[in-house]
Every structure is written in C-alpha cells, then in structure tokens.
Coordinates of C-alpha atoms in Angstrom, one line a residue:
M1 CA -7.0 53.3 21.7
L2 CA -7.7 51.8 18.1
F3 CA -8.7 48.7 20.0
V4 CA -11.2 50.4 21.8
G5 CA -12.5 52.2 18.8
L6 CA -12.9 48.7 17.0
A7 CA -14.7 47.6 19.7
A8 CA -17.0 50.4 19.8
N9 CA -17.8 50.3 15.9
L10 CA -18.1 46.5 15.7
P11 CA -21.6 46.4 17.2
L12 CA -22.6 49.4 15.3
A13 CA -21.9 47.7 12.2
W14 CA -23.5 44.8 12.9
L15 CA -26.6 47.0 13.9
F16 CA -26.3 48.7 10.5
I17 CA -26.0 45.6 8.8
K18 CA -28.8 43.8 10.9
D19 CA -30.5 46.0 9.4
H20 CA -29.6 46.7 5.6
K21 CA -33.2 46.1 4.7
N22 CA -34.9 49.4 6.4
L23 CA -32.0 51.5 5.7
S24 CA -33.3 55.1 5.8
P25 CA -32.1 58.3 4.8
A26 CA -31.7 59.3 8.3
K27 CA -29.4 56.3 9.0
V28 CA -26.8 58.1 5.8
V29 CA -25.2 60.2 8.1
G30 CA -24.2 56.8 10.7
V31 CA -23.0 54.2 8.1
N32 CA -20.8 57.4 6.9
L33 CA -19.3 58.0 9.9
L34 CA -18.9 54.3 10.7
V35 CA -16.9 54.0 7.7
M36 CA -14.9 57.1 8.3
Q37 CA -14.4 55.5 11.2
L38 CA -13.2 52.1 10.6
L39 CA -11.1 53.3 7.3
H40 CA -8.8 55.5 10.6
I41 CA -8.9 52.2 12.6
L42 CA -7.8 49.8 9.7
V43 CA -5.3 51.9 8.4
A44 CA -3.6 54.2 11.0
P45 CA -1.4 51.2 11.9
F46 CA 0.2 51.2 8.7
G47 CA 0.9 55.2 8.8
I48 CA 2.1 55.1 12.1
A49 CA 4.7 51.5 10.7
I50 CA 5.6 53.8 7.4
R51 CA 6.5 56.7 10.4
F52 CA 8.3 55.0 12.7
F53 CA 10.2 53.0 9.9
R54 CA 11.1 56.8 8.3
E55 CA 12.7 58.1 11.9
N56 CA 14.9 55.2 12.1
D57 CA 16.1 56.0 8.7
T58 CA 14.9 52.2 7.2
L59 CA 12.7 53.7 4.8
A60 CA 13.4 56.4 2.3
N61 CA 11.2 59.6 2.5
G62 CA 7.8 58.7 1.2
N63 CA 6.0 58.7 -2.4
Y64 CA 2.7 60.3 -2.4
P65 CA 0.2 57.2 -1.7
S66 CA 2.7 56.3 1.5
R67 CA 2.3 60.1 2.8
V68 CA -1.8 59.5 2.2
V69 CA -1.5 56.4 4.2
E70 CA 0.7 58.0 6.4
E71 CA -1.6 61.4 7.2
G72 CA -5.1 60.5 6.4
P73 CA -6.1 58.7 8.7
Y74 CA -5.3 61.2 11.4
I75 CA -7.1 64.0 9.0
L76 CA -10.2 61.8 8.8
V77 CA -10.7 61.5 12.3
V78 CA -10.3 65.2 12.9
T79 CA -12.0 66.9 10.6
G80 CA -14.3 64.6 8.7
C81 CA -15.6 62.8 12.0
P82 CA -16.8 66.0 13.7
M83 CA -18.1 67.3 10.7
L84 CA -20.6 63.9 10.5
L85 CA -21.3 64.3 14.3
A86 CA -22.4 67.9 13.9
V87 CA -24.5 67.2 10.9
M88 CA -26.2 64.0 13.2
C89 CA -26.7 66.7 16.0
L90 CA -28.1 68.9 13.4
E91 CA -30.5 66.0 13.1
R92 CA -31.5 65.3 16.2
Y93 CA -32.2 68.8 16.7
G94 CA -34.7 69.2 13.3
A95 CA -36.3 66.0 14.8
V96 CA -37.8 67.4 17.5
A97 CA -37.1 71.4 17.3
R98 CA -37.8 71.9 14.0
P99 CA -40.1 69.0 12.8
L100 CA -41.5 70.5 9.2
V101 CA -38.1 71.5 7.9
Y102 CA -36.6 68.1 9.3
L103 CA -39.0 65.9 7.1
R104 CA -38.3 68.4 3.7
A105 CA -34.8 68.2 4.7
R106 CA -34.8 64.2 5.4
K107 CA -34.5 63.2 1.8
W108 CA -32.3 60.6 0.3
G109 CA -30.6 63.7 -1.6
Y110 CA -30.1 65.6 0.9
K111 CA -27.8 62.8 3.1
I112 CA -26.1 61.8 -0.1
A113 CA -25.2 65.5 -0.9
V114 CA -24.1 66.1 2.7
S115 CA -22.2 63.0 2.6
A116 CA -20.3 63.8 -0.1
A117 CA -19.5 67.0 0.6
V118 CA -17.9 66.0 4.0
W119 CA -15.6 63.4 2.2
T120 CA -14.6 65.9 -0.1
V121 CA -13.7 69.0 2.2
T122 CA -12.1 65.7 4.1
L123 CA -9.9 64.8 1.4
I124 CA -9.2 68.1 0.8
F125 CA -7.8 68.6 4.0
I126 CA -5.6 65.0 3.5
L127 CA -4.4 66.5 -0.4
T128 CA -3.2 69.5 0.9
T129 CA -1.7 68.1 4.8
V130 CA 0.4 65.9 1.9
R131 CA 1.2 68.6 -0.5
R132 CA 2.4 71.1 1.9
G133 CA 2.7 70.0 5.5
F134 CA 0.3 69.8 8.5
E135 CA 1.1 73.6 9.2
K136 CA -0.2 74.6 6.1
I137 CA -3.8 73.2 7.5
A138 CA -3.6 73.3 11.1
L139 CA -4.9 76.7 11.5
P140 CA -8.2 76.1 9.3
M141 CA -8.4 73.1 10.8
S142 CA -8.8 74.2 14.4
V143 CA -11.3 77.1 13.5
L144 CA -13.5 74.2 11.7
V145 CA -13.2 72.3 14.4
L146 CA -14.2 75.8 16.5
V147 CA -17.4 76.4 14.8
L148 CA -18.6 72.3 14.5
L149 CA -18.2 72.5 18.6
M150 CA -20.4 76.0 18.4
V151 CA -22.7 73.9 16.1
M152 CA -23.2 71.4 18.5
L153 CA -23.8 73.5 21.4
Y154 CA -26.6 75.2 19.5
C155 CA -28.8 72.0 18.9
L156 CA -27.9 71.3 22.4
V157 CA -29.3 74.2 23.7
G158 CA -31.8 74.0 21.4
L159 CA -33.3 70.6 22.2
A160 CA -32.7 71.9 26.2
W161 CA -35.3 74.6 25.2
S162 CA -37.3 73.2 23.1
L163 CA -37.9 70.3 26.2
G164 CA -38.4 73.4 29.0
Q165 CA -41.4 74.3 26.0
Q166 CA -43.3 71.1 26.1
G167 CA -46.6 71.7 26.6
P168 CA -50.0 69.3 27.8
A169 CA -50.9 69.3 24.6
H170 CA -48.1 67.2 23.2
P171 CA -46.8 64.8 25.6
S172 CA -46.0 61.8 23.1
A173 CA -43.3 64.2 22.1
L174 CA -41.7 64.4 25.7
P175 CA -39.8 60.9 25.1
Q176 CA -38.2 61.5 21.9
K177 CA -36.9 65.3 23.3
R178 CA -35.5 63.8 26.4
R179 CA -33.6 60.6 24.5
A180 CA -32.4 63.3 21.7
L181 CA -31.4 65.8 24.5
K182 CA -29.3 62.6 26.0
N183 CA -28.2 61.8 22.9
V184 CA -26.6 65.0 22.0
L185 CA -25.3 65.6 25.7
L186 CA -23.4 62.3 25.3
V187 CA -21.5 63.8 22.3
I188 CA -20.8 66.9 22.9
V189 CA -18.9 66.1 26.2
Q190 CA -17.0 63.7 24.7
A191 CA -16.3 65.8 21.2
V192 CA -15.2 68.8 23.8
F193 CA -12.3 66.4 25.4
A194 CA -12.0 65.3 21.7
Y195 CA -11.7 68.3 19.2
L196 CA -11.3 71.2 21.8
P197 CA -7.4 70.9 22.5
V198 CA -7.1 70.9 18.9
C199 CA -8.0 74.8 18.3
F200 CA -5.2 75.2 20.6
L201 CA -2.6 73.4 18.2
P202 CA -1.8 76.5 15.8
P203 CA -0.5 79.0 18.4
L204 CA 2.1 76.0 19.9
L205 CA 3.0 75.3 16.2
A206 CA 3.8 78.9 15.5
S207 CA 5.9 79.2 19.0
R208 CA 8.5 76.3 17.6
R209 CA 9.6 75.5 20.9
E210 CA 11.6 72.5 21.6
D211 CA 11.1 71.9 25.8
R212 CA 9.7 69.1 26.9
V213 CA 6.4 70.9 28.4
W214 CA 6.1 71.9 24.8
C215 CA 6.1 68.7 23.4
N216 CA 4.6 66.6 25.8
M217 CA 1.5 69.5 24.8
V218 CA 1.7 69.3 21.6
L219 CA 1.5 65.3 21.7
A220 CA -1.1 65.5 23.8
I221 CA -3.2 67.6 21.8
F222 CA -2.3 65.4 18.7
S223 CA -3.7 62.4 20.4
S224 CA -6.9 63.9 21.4
P225 CA -9.0 63.5 18.6
Y226 CA -8.6 59.9 18.6
I227 CA -11.4 59.6 21.2
G228 CA -13.3 60.7 18.2
V229 CA -13.4 57.4 17.1
C230 CA -15.5 56.6 20.1
I231 CA -18.2 59.0 20.1
G232 CA -20.3 57.9 16.7
P233 CA -22.1 54.5 18.6
M234 CA -23.3 56.8 21.6
F235 CA -26.0 58.1 18.9
Y236 CA -27.3 54.6 17.9
Y237 CA -27.2 54.1 22.2
A238 CA -31.0 53.9 22.4
K239 CA -31.1 51.6 19.2
F240 CA -28.3 49.0 20.8
K241 CA -30.7 49.0 24.3
Q242 CA -34.1 48.2 21.9
V243 CA -31.9 45.5 19.8
L244 CA -30.8 43.9 22.9
C245 CA -34.3 43.7 25.1
G246 CA -36.2 42.2 22.1
R247 CA -33.8 39.8 22.2
G248 CA -34.2 39.6 25.5
G249 CA -37.7 38.8 25.0
G250 CA -39.2 42.2 26.2
A251 CA -38.3 45.5 27.9
G252 CA -38.9 44.7 31.3
G253 CA -35.4 43.9 31.9
C254 CA -34.8 47.1 29.9
R255 CA -35.9 50.0 32.2

C-alpha cells in the first residue's frame, strides 16, 4: 500500500509544483494533505523496522523519538488525513451550495488557520499515543473519525440536493456542481472503506480477547486506514485531466 500511495501522490506533487506560481488559498489544504500523506509514506517504513526489531528482541525499548517514528505515521493517516479530507469536502460543498459564505471564507488566513488546527490536533494525538499508549486514544479517535465521515456525508447530500435544485436561471453552474458532486462521491466511498472500520476498534480492544478471529479483525481494522493515502488525489482528478488534455493538444481526446 505504501508503494501504491507513493504512485498516487507523486503526480499530485508534480501538479502542485508545476502550478506553484498560481497557488491559491483553495489549494492550501490540498498541499497540507499531500505533505501529510508523503510524511506517512516516507516515515512508515522506519516505524515498521523499529517495531520488527523490538518484537524480535534485537532492539531495546524505544526512546521518545523512536516512539514518534513508530506511532506517528499511523496517527497521521487515521486522524490528520480524514480531517483535511473533510475540510476539502466542505470547501466543495460551500463553493457550489453556499457561494457567499465560501467567498468570505476562502482567504489565506482562514486556510492557514484551519491547516494549523489540523496539524495541532494530529500532533496531540501522536504525543498522547507515545506517552500513554494507543488504547488511550482509541475511543476519541473513533469518535473523531465518525464525526468526519458524517461531515463528508452531509456535504455529499447537500451537493446532491443543490444539484437537484438547479434551475434554468443558472445553467452555467450545472457542470461545476456535477464535478463537485463527483469528487465528493469518489472521496466518501473510499473514506467509508478506509475509516469506518476504525469506529469499531474501541469495543474490540476493550474485549481483550486473544483468539485468531479477534486478532484478524483487529489487524484488518488497523490496516484499513492505509487506503486513505490514495484518496487525496481523487479531488484533483479533473485538474489532472485538464493538464493531460492540454498536453495532448486539445480537449477533443478527453471527453
């Protein structure tokens, strides 16, 4: 999954680098999501190696930095990434369903503040996990993920309703609404598969069973959020298509 995530995010990094001179406030959250996903992809192998050597008694109990490297990548992908995805869904919803509110909230300051808040919450989860163990953050993390999924679902329903309310007075807004609805639908379908299982983690951990079925279920739930590293580029599918069509000599071959 790490290699798949890298293959999915490198084109997104190329897209942002290529268009860095025209970086708008709307792309700030996307850049933060890209950085968070790349951090996870690049640091996770070191965390896996640390855990492997410790479990095989070839490495002593980890100090604070090694614990951050070991636990940090997973917390990034299970808390930070879905928070940024939810913010991006809200942006798409606001752009087409609440344009006046969106225009007031699209300033650089708001985007930077939201991104800083997401990084702060993620860092708190990481430090709490390192100091007190994963069990201490399992319940608040699952509640956070459930709330974020509900926010994404609200955006999807709101966009669908807005699309249904489209009247003849604003025909030019119809393609924009359809693109936004398609983007949010793609994201939420993947987000449900990636993050919804996390909501069932606290009761499983509380049961403290040790049979094979329980272990396989816990392992599957822990593994599901790794799908999240591939979700971010879905928001920029239309932009990828536009760039590739431009390089191909026109939009005729991209319909």
